[in-house]
mmCIF file of C-alpha atoms and ligand atoms in Angstrom:
data_model
loop_
_atom_site.group_PDB
_atom_site.id
_atom_site.type_symbol
_atom_site.label_atom_id
_atom_site.label_comp_id
_atom_site.label_asym_id
_atom_site.label_seq_id
_atom_site.Cartn_x
_atom_site.Cartn_y
_atom_site.Cartn_z
ATOM 1 C CA UNK A 1 87.285 18.287 135.371
ATOM 2 C CA UNK A 2 85.341 20.043 132.637
ATOM 3 C CA UNK A 3 87.432 22.183 130.262
ATOM 4 C CA UNK A 4 85.558 25.365 131.251
ATOM 5 C CA UNK A 5 86.447 25.106 134.956
ATOM 6 C CA UNK A 6 89.720 26.264 136.431
ATOM 7 C CA UNK A 7 89.430 24.646 139.848
ATOM 8 C CA UNK A 8 88.030 21.225 140.886
ATOM 9 C CA UNK A 9 85.864 22.936 143.543
ATOM 10 C CA UNK A 10 84.100 25.090 140.957
ATOM 11 C CA UNK A 11 80.764 23.836 139.701
ATOM 12 C CA UNK A 12 79.910 26.926 137.660
ATOM 13 C CA UNK A 13 82.411 28.915 135.616
ATOM 14 C CA UNK A 14 82.678 32.680 135.846
ATOM 15 C CA UNK A 15 83.601 34.334 132.555
ATOM 16 C CA UNK A 16 84.116 38.098 132.530
ATOM 17 C CA UNK A 17 83.266 39.771 129.240
ATOM 18 C CA UNK A 18 86.241 41.930 128.321
ATOM 19 C CA UNK A 19 83.850 44.414 126.714
ATOM 20 C CA UNK A 20 83.788 46.080 130.141
ATOM 21 C CA UNK A 21 87.550 45.754 130.756
ATOM 22 C CA UNK A 22 90.079 48.580 130.819
ATOM 23 C CA UNK A 23 91.643 48.400 127.363
ATOM 24 C CA UNK A 24 94.202 51.053 128.285
ATOM 25 C CA UNK A 25 95.646 48.626 130.816
ATOM 26 C CA UNK A 26 94.431 45.243 129.725
ATOM 27 C CA UNK A 27 97.296 43.229 131.206
ATOM 28 C CA UNK A 28 96.595 44.608 134.684
ATOM 29 C CA UNK A 29 92.851 44.164 134.296
ATOM 30 C CA UNK A 30 93.234 40.526 133.189
ATOM 31 C CA UNK A 31 95.578 39.956 136.158
ATOM 32 C CA UNK A 32 92.904 41.374 138.483
ATOM 33 C CA UNK A 33 90.277 39.041 136.981
ATOM 34 C CA UNK A 34 92.630 36.083 137.337
ATOM 35 C CA UNK A 35 93.338 36.956 140.970
ATOM 36 C CA UNK A 36 89.573 37.124 141.537
ATOM 37 C CA UNK A 37 89.367 33.424 140.572
ATOM 38 C CA UNK A 38 87.568 33.609 137.234
ATOM 39 C CA UNK A 39 87.554 30.498 135.045
ATOM 40 C CA UNK A 40 87.749 31.828 131.500
ATOM 41 C CA UNK A 41 87.601 35.065 129.530
ATOM 42 C CA UNK A 42 84.858 35.972 127.057
ATOM 43 C CA UNK A 43 85.958 38.068 124.070
ATOM 44 C CA UNK A 44 83.189 39.992 122.293
ATOM 45 C CA UNK A 45 83.985 40.450 118.613
ATOM 46 C CA UNK A 46 81.551 42.767 116.792
ATOM 47 C CA UNK A 47 81.635 43.632 113.093
ATOM 48 C CA UNK A 48 79.300 46.701 112.868
ATOM 49 C CA UNK A 49 77.092 44.617 110.556
ATOM 50 C CA UNK A 50 75.664 41.655 112.449
ATOM 51 C CA UNK A 51 75.373 44.060 115.396
ATOM 52 C CA UNK A 52 75.421 47.889 115.411
ATOM 53 C CA UNK A 53 78.745 48.114 117.215
ATOM 54 C CA UNK A 54 82.410 47.529 116.441
ATOM 55 C CA UNK A 55 85.023 46.112 118.815
ATOM 56 C CA UNK A 56 88.153 44.162 117.895
ATOM 57 C CA UNK A 57 89.437 41.221 115.892
ATOM 58 C CA UNK A 58 92.143 38.540 115.950
ATOM 59 C CA UNK A 59 94.954 41.052 116.467
ATOM 60 C CA UNK A 60 93.644 42.027 119.914
ATOM 61 C CA UNK A 61 92.728 38.399 120.723
ATOM 62 C CA UNK A 62 96.361 37.498 120.130
ATOM 63 C CA UNK A 63 97.486 40.349 122.422
ATOM 64 C CA UNK A 64 95.091 39.095 125.131
ATOM 65 C CA UNK A 65 96.467 35.556 124.647
ATOM 66 C CA UNK A 66 99.920 36.888 125.539
ATOM 67 C CA UNK A 67 98.630 38.231 128.877
ATOM 68 C CA UNK A 68 97.033 35.027 130.218
ATOM 69 C CA UNK A 69 96.798 31.228 130.300
ATOM 70 C CA UNK A 70 93.047 31.337 130.953
ATOM 71 C CA UNK A 71 90.700 29.665 128.475
ATOM 72 C CA UNK A 72 89.573 32.257 125.895
ATOM 73 C CA UNK A 73 86.165 32.092 124.198
ATOM 74 C CA UNK A 74 85.800 34.382 121.182
ATOM 75 C CA UNK A 75 82.113 35.273 120.743
ATOM 76 C CA UNK A 76 81.887 36.248 117.070
ATOM 77 C CA UNK A 77 78.976 38.617 116.495
ATOM 78 C CA UNK A 78 79.745 38.662 112.788
ATOM 79 C CA UNK A 79 77.750 38.180 109.606
ATOM 80 C CA UNK A 80 80.338 36.005 107.833
ATOM 81 C CA UNK A 81 82.439 34.404 110.574
ATOM 82 C CA UNK A 82 83.528 31.591 108.232
ATOM 83 C CA UNK A 83 85.800 34.055 106.388
ATOM 84 C CA UNK A 84 87.829 34.806 109.518
ATOM 85 C CA UNK A 85 88.225 31.443 111.258
ATOM 86 C CA UNK A 86 91.898 30.963 110.373
ATOM 87 C CA UNK A 87 93.130 34.269 111.879
ATOM 88 C CA UNK A 88 91.004 33.776 114.993
ATOM 89 C CA UNK A 89 92.346 30.233 115.440
ATOM 90 C CA UNK A 90 95.896 31.509 114.905
ATOM 91 C CA UNK A 91 95.336 34.171 117.581
ATOM 92 C CA UNK A 92 95.374 31.378 120.185
ATOM 93 C CA UNK A 93 91.761 31.448 121.408
ATOM 94 C CA UNK A 94 90.455 28.119 122.754
ATOM 95 C CA UNK A 95 86.841 28.362 121.620
ATOM 96 C CA UNK A 96 85.123 30.172 118.761
ATOM 97 C CA UNK A 97 81.389 30.772 119.084
ATOM 98 C CA UNK A 98 79.367 31.763 116.030
ATOM 99 C CA UNK A 99 75.693 32.781 115.800
ATOM 100 C CA UNK A 100 73.000 30.530 114.381
ATOM 101 C CA UNK A 101 71.527 33.740 112.875
ATOM 102 C CA UNK A 102 74.780 34.581 111.033
ATOM 103 C CA UNK A 103 74.885 34.243 107.284
ATOM 104 C CA UNK A 104 77.253 31.274 107.265
ATOM 105 C CA UNK A 105 77.015 27.622 106.312
ATOM 106 C CA UNK A 106 76.319 25.508 109.394
ATOM 107 C CA UNK A 107 77.436 22.884 110.362
ATOM 108 C CA UNK A 108 80.377 23.349 107.945
ATOM 109 C CA UNK A 109 81.631 26.371 109.869
ATOM 110 C CA UNK A 110 81.535 24.437 113.159
ATOM 111 C CA UNK A 111 83.401 21.538 111.573
ATOM 112 C CA UNK A 112 86.059 23.882 110.224
ATOM 113 C CA UNK A 113 86.565 25.424 113.681
ATOM 114 C CA UNK A 114 87.200 21.939 115.082
ATOM 115 C CA UNK A 115 89.583 21.113 112.226
ATOM 116 C CA UNK A 116 91.566 24.195 113.208
ATOM 117 C CA UNK A 117 92.024 22.720 116.690
ATOM 118 C CA UNK A 118 89.569 25.080 118.394
ATOM 119 C CA UNK A 119 86.368 24.246 120.303
ATOM 120 C CA UNK A 120 83.257 25.152 118.294
ATOM 121 C CA UNK A 121 80.388 27.019 119.948
ATOM 122 C CA UNK A 122 76.962 28.124 118.735
ATOM 123 C CA UNK A 123 75.002 31.106 120.039
ATOM 124 C CA UNK A 124 71.391 32.198 119.693
ATOM 125 C CA UNK A 125 69.699 35.572 120.133
ATOM 126 C CA UNK A 126 66.791 36.128 122.563
ATOM 127 C CA UNK A 127 64.223 36.039 119.738
ATOM 128 C CA UNK A 128 65.518 32.776 118.250
ATOM 129 C CA UNK A 129 63.727 29.596 119.362
ATOM 130 C CA UNK A 130 66.093 27.081 120.891
ATOM 131 C CA UNK A 131 64.970 24.294 118.546
ATOM 132 C CA UNK A 132 66.802 26.191 115.736
ATOM 133 C CA UNK A 133 69.859 24.436 117.221
ATOM 134 C CA UNK A 134 68.489 20.978 116.419
ATOM 135 C CA UNK A 135 70.942 19.135 114.226
ATOM 136 C CA UNK A 136 73.916 21.155 115.511
ATOM 137 C CA UNK A 137 74.071 20.198 119.178
ATOM 138 C CA UNK A 138 75.991 16.949 118.704
ATOM 139 C CA UNK A 139 78.833 18.879 117.046
ATOM 140 C CA UNK A 140 79.454 21.737 119.482
ATOM 141 C CA UNK A 141 81.460 22.093 122.691
ATOM 142 C CA UNK A 142 79.557 25.179 123.830
ATOM 143 C CA UNK A 143 76.087 26.685 123.476
ATOM 144 C CA UNK A 144 75.834 30.391 124.274
ATOM 145 C CA UNK A 145 72.356 31.579 125.222
ATOM 146 C CA UNK A 146 72.008 35.342 124.715
ATOM 147 C CA UNK A 147 69.862 37.040 127.329
ATOM 148 C CA UNK A 148 70.234 40.488 125.741
ATOM 149 C CA UNK A 149 70.151 41.614 122.132
ATOM 150 C CA UNK A 150 73.845 41.360 121.192
ATOM 151 C CA UNK A 151 75.767 44.559 120.566
ATOM 152 C CA UNK A 152 76.178 46.352 123.875
ATOM 153 C CA UNK A 153 76.998 45.682 127.504
ATOM 154 C CA UNK A 154 74.880 46.971 130.367
ATOM 155 C CA UNK A 155 71.428 45.875 129.123
ATOM 156 C CA UNK A 156 68.852 44.060 131.222
ATOM 157 C CA UNK A 157 68.405 40.308 131.348
ATOM 158 C CA UNK A 158 65.754 38.614 129.180
ATOM 159 C CA UNK A 159 64.034 35.943 131.306
ATOM 160 C CA UNK A 160 63.288 33.810 128.241
ATOM 161 C CA UNK A 161 66.853 32.512 128.398
ATOM 162 C CA UNK A 162 66.159 30.539 131.577
ATOM 163 C CA UNK A 163 63.821 28.121 129.803
ATOM 164 C CA UNK A 164 66.303 27.713 126.950
ATOM 165 C CA UNK A 165 69.031 26.762 129.444
ATOM 166 C CA UNK A 166 66.774 24.155 131.068
ATOM 167 C CA UNK A 167 65.844 22.755 127.629
ATOM 168 C CA UNK A 168 69.521 22.508 126.638
ATOM 169 C CA UNK A 169 70.439 20.802 129.916
ATOM 170 C CA UNK A 170 67.638 18.278 129.532
ATOM 171 C CA UNK A 171 68.511 17.524 125.880
ATOM 172 C CA UNK A 172 72.169 17.100 126.772
ATOM 173 C CA UNK A 173 71.421 14.542 129.479
ATOM 174 C CA UNK A 174 68.962 12.652 127.308
ATOM 175 C CA UNK A 175 71.310 12.475 124.306
ATOM 176 C CA UNK A 176 74.560 11.999 126.256
ATOM 177 C CA UNK A 177 76.133 15.158 124.779
ATOM 178 C CA UNK A 178 78.762 17.204 126.563
ATOM 179 C CA UNK A 179 78.532 20.848 125.468
ATOM 180 C CA UNK A 180 78.919 23.609 128.038
ATOM 181 C CA UNK A 181 75.851 25.787 128.515
ATOM 182 C CA UNK A 182 76.895 29.416 128.690
ATOM 183 C CA UNK A 183 74.700 32.478 129.205
ATOM 184 C CA UNK A 184 75.515 36.050 128.235
ATOM 185 C CA UNK A 185 73.807 39.368 128.895
ATOM 186 C CA UNK A 186 72.610 41.150 132.024
ATOM 187 C CA UNK A 187 74.179 38.593 134.362
ATOM 188 C CA UNK A 188 74.488 39.659 138.008
ATOM 189 C CA UNK A 189 74.107 37.873 141.335
ATOM 190 C CA UNK A 190 70.323 37.476 140.982
ATOM 191 C CA UNK A 191 70.059 36.599 137.278
ATOM 192 C CA UNK A 192 73.149 34.405 137.591
ATOM 193 C CA UNK A 193 71.384 32.354 140.290
ATOM 194 C CA UNK A 194 68.361 31.815 138.006
ATOM 195 C CA UNK A 195 70.642 30.562 135.216
ATOM 196 C CA UNK A 196 72.677 28.375 137.553
ATOM 197 C CA UNK A 197 69.531 26.751 138.896
ATOM 198 C CA UNK A 198 68.332 26.120 135.338
ATOM 199 C CA UNK A 199 71.589 24.287 134.525
ATOM 200 C CA UNK A 200 74.018 26.896 133.129
ATOM 201 C CA UNK A 201 77.714 25.952 133.331
ATOM 202 C CA UNK A 202 79.274 29.309 132.382
ATOM 203 C CA UNK A 203 78.039 32.729 133.506
ATOM 204 C CA UNK A 204 79.348 35.540 131.285
ATOM 205 C CA UNK A 205 79.255 38.878 133.067
ATOM 206 C CA UNK A 206 80.498 42.179 131.677
ATOM 207 C CA UNK A 207 79.441 45.348 133.442
ATOM 208 C CA UNK A 208 78.299 43.810 136.748
ATOM 209 C CA UNK A 209 81.463 41.759 137.319
ATOM 210 C CA UNK A 210 84.015 44.224 135.924
ATOM 211 C CA UNK A 211 82.652 47.156 137.926
ATOM 212 C CA UNK A 212 82.400 45.277 141.229
ATOM 213 C CA UNK A 213 84.509 46.799 144.021
ATOM 214 C CA UNK A 214 85.502 43.301 145.112
ATOM 215 C CA UNK A 215 85.771 41.044 142.057
ATOM 216 C CA UNK A 216 86.689 37.939 144.091
ATOM 217 C CA UNK A 217 83.478 38.334 146.048
ATOM 218 C CA UNK A 218 81.527 38.983 142.835
ATOM 219 C CA UNK A 219 82.902 35.714 141.399
ATOM 220 C CA UNK A 220 81.863 33.835 144.569
ATOM 221 C CA UNK A 221 78.395 35.380 144.375
ATOM 222 C CA UNK A 222 78.012 34.255 140.773
ATOM 223 C CA UNK A 223 78.951 30.715 141.822
ATOM 224 C CA UNK A 224 76.507 30.849 144.707
ATOM 225 C CA UNK A 225 79.349 30.501 147.221
ATOM 226 C CA UNK A 226 78.894 33.842 149.009
HETATM 227 C C1 DX5 B 301 76.646 41.636 124.299
HETATM 228 C C2 DX5 B 301 77.878 40.833 124.632
HETATM 229 C C3 DX5 B 301 77.982 40.478 126.065
HETATM 230 C C4 DX5 B 301 78.029 41.697 126.959
HETATM 231 C C5 DX5 B 301 77.753 41.314 128.368
HETATM 232 O O1 DX5 B 301 76.607 41.835 122.954
HETATM 233 O O2 DX5 B 301 77.878 39.620 123.895
HETATM 234 O O3 DX5 B 301 79.079 39.628 126.304
HETATM 235 O O4 DX5 B 301 79.219 42.369 126.875
HETATM 236 O O5 DX5 B 301 77.748 42.464 129.118
HETATM 237 P P1 DX5 B 301 76.749 42.681 130.334
HETATM 238 O O6 DX5 B 301 77.115 41.650 131.364
HETATM 239 O O7 DX5 B 301 77.028 44.083 130.780
HETATM 240 O O8 DX5 B 301 75.354 42.489 129.809
HETATM 241 ZN ZN1 ZN B 302 79.321 38.041 124.458
#
């Protein structure tokens, strides 16, 4: 079974973005997500520099780690992620995803993440052509396709991501690579289906999933099972 799936019957992973979680009662909110059958949790780290918003760092990641056994992917929307890899690795996250647009030495940063015993991921913004990832794809466990401009939840889905997902799936098959293809931004039942059909493995959903009245049903809808 692929590392991003929590159940052998799952073909697509559902990953709530905790940006839309209840931080006043995070333990209960994570328990509700777990009960809904999600596969992993997506942690949005913003530095008020790479993006015009500020969220949390390794200290909160470590607190989240203590609430759950789910796989944690830290999505670092940071200008200099390479300066903070050690504390994020020590926080207990399973994957660390950095941006190809960040001002950091690649592939050295990805190699360092792996040395720290964490899965390296690479992300790209909507305006970045997918071939910017050439030369990095053999070394990553996850590729995160942004379908909104990073910084805020609740924005609408950029269709350009669908082609990038298909390109990444085709390249992976042709080269025999094994990265997970994840997609983030404006994911709901309809946009999730487009990404799934294009070959996405992980659907990150913040506002749509977290605000659903029935999260278990929302997770099934994202998987195409309801
Ligand atoms: C955007 C974040 C996303 C975001 C997703 O900067 O990386 O993870 O929270 O939220 P929705 O699903 O509301 O677009
Ligand atoms: Zn994210």
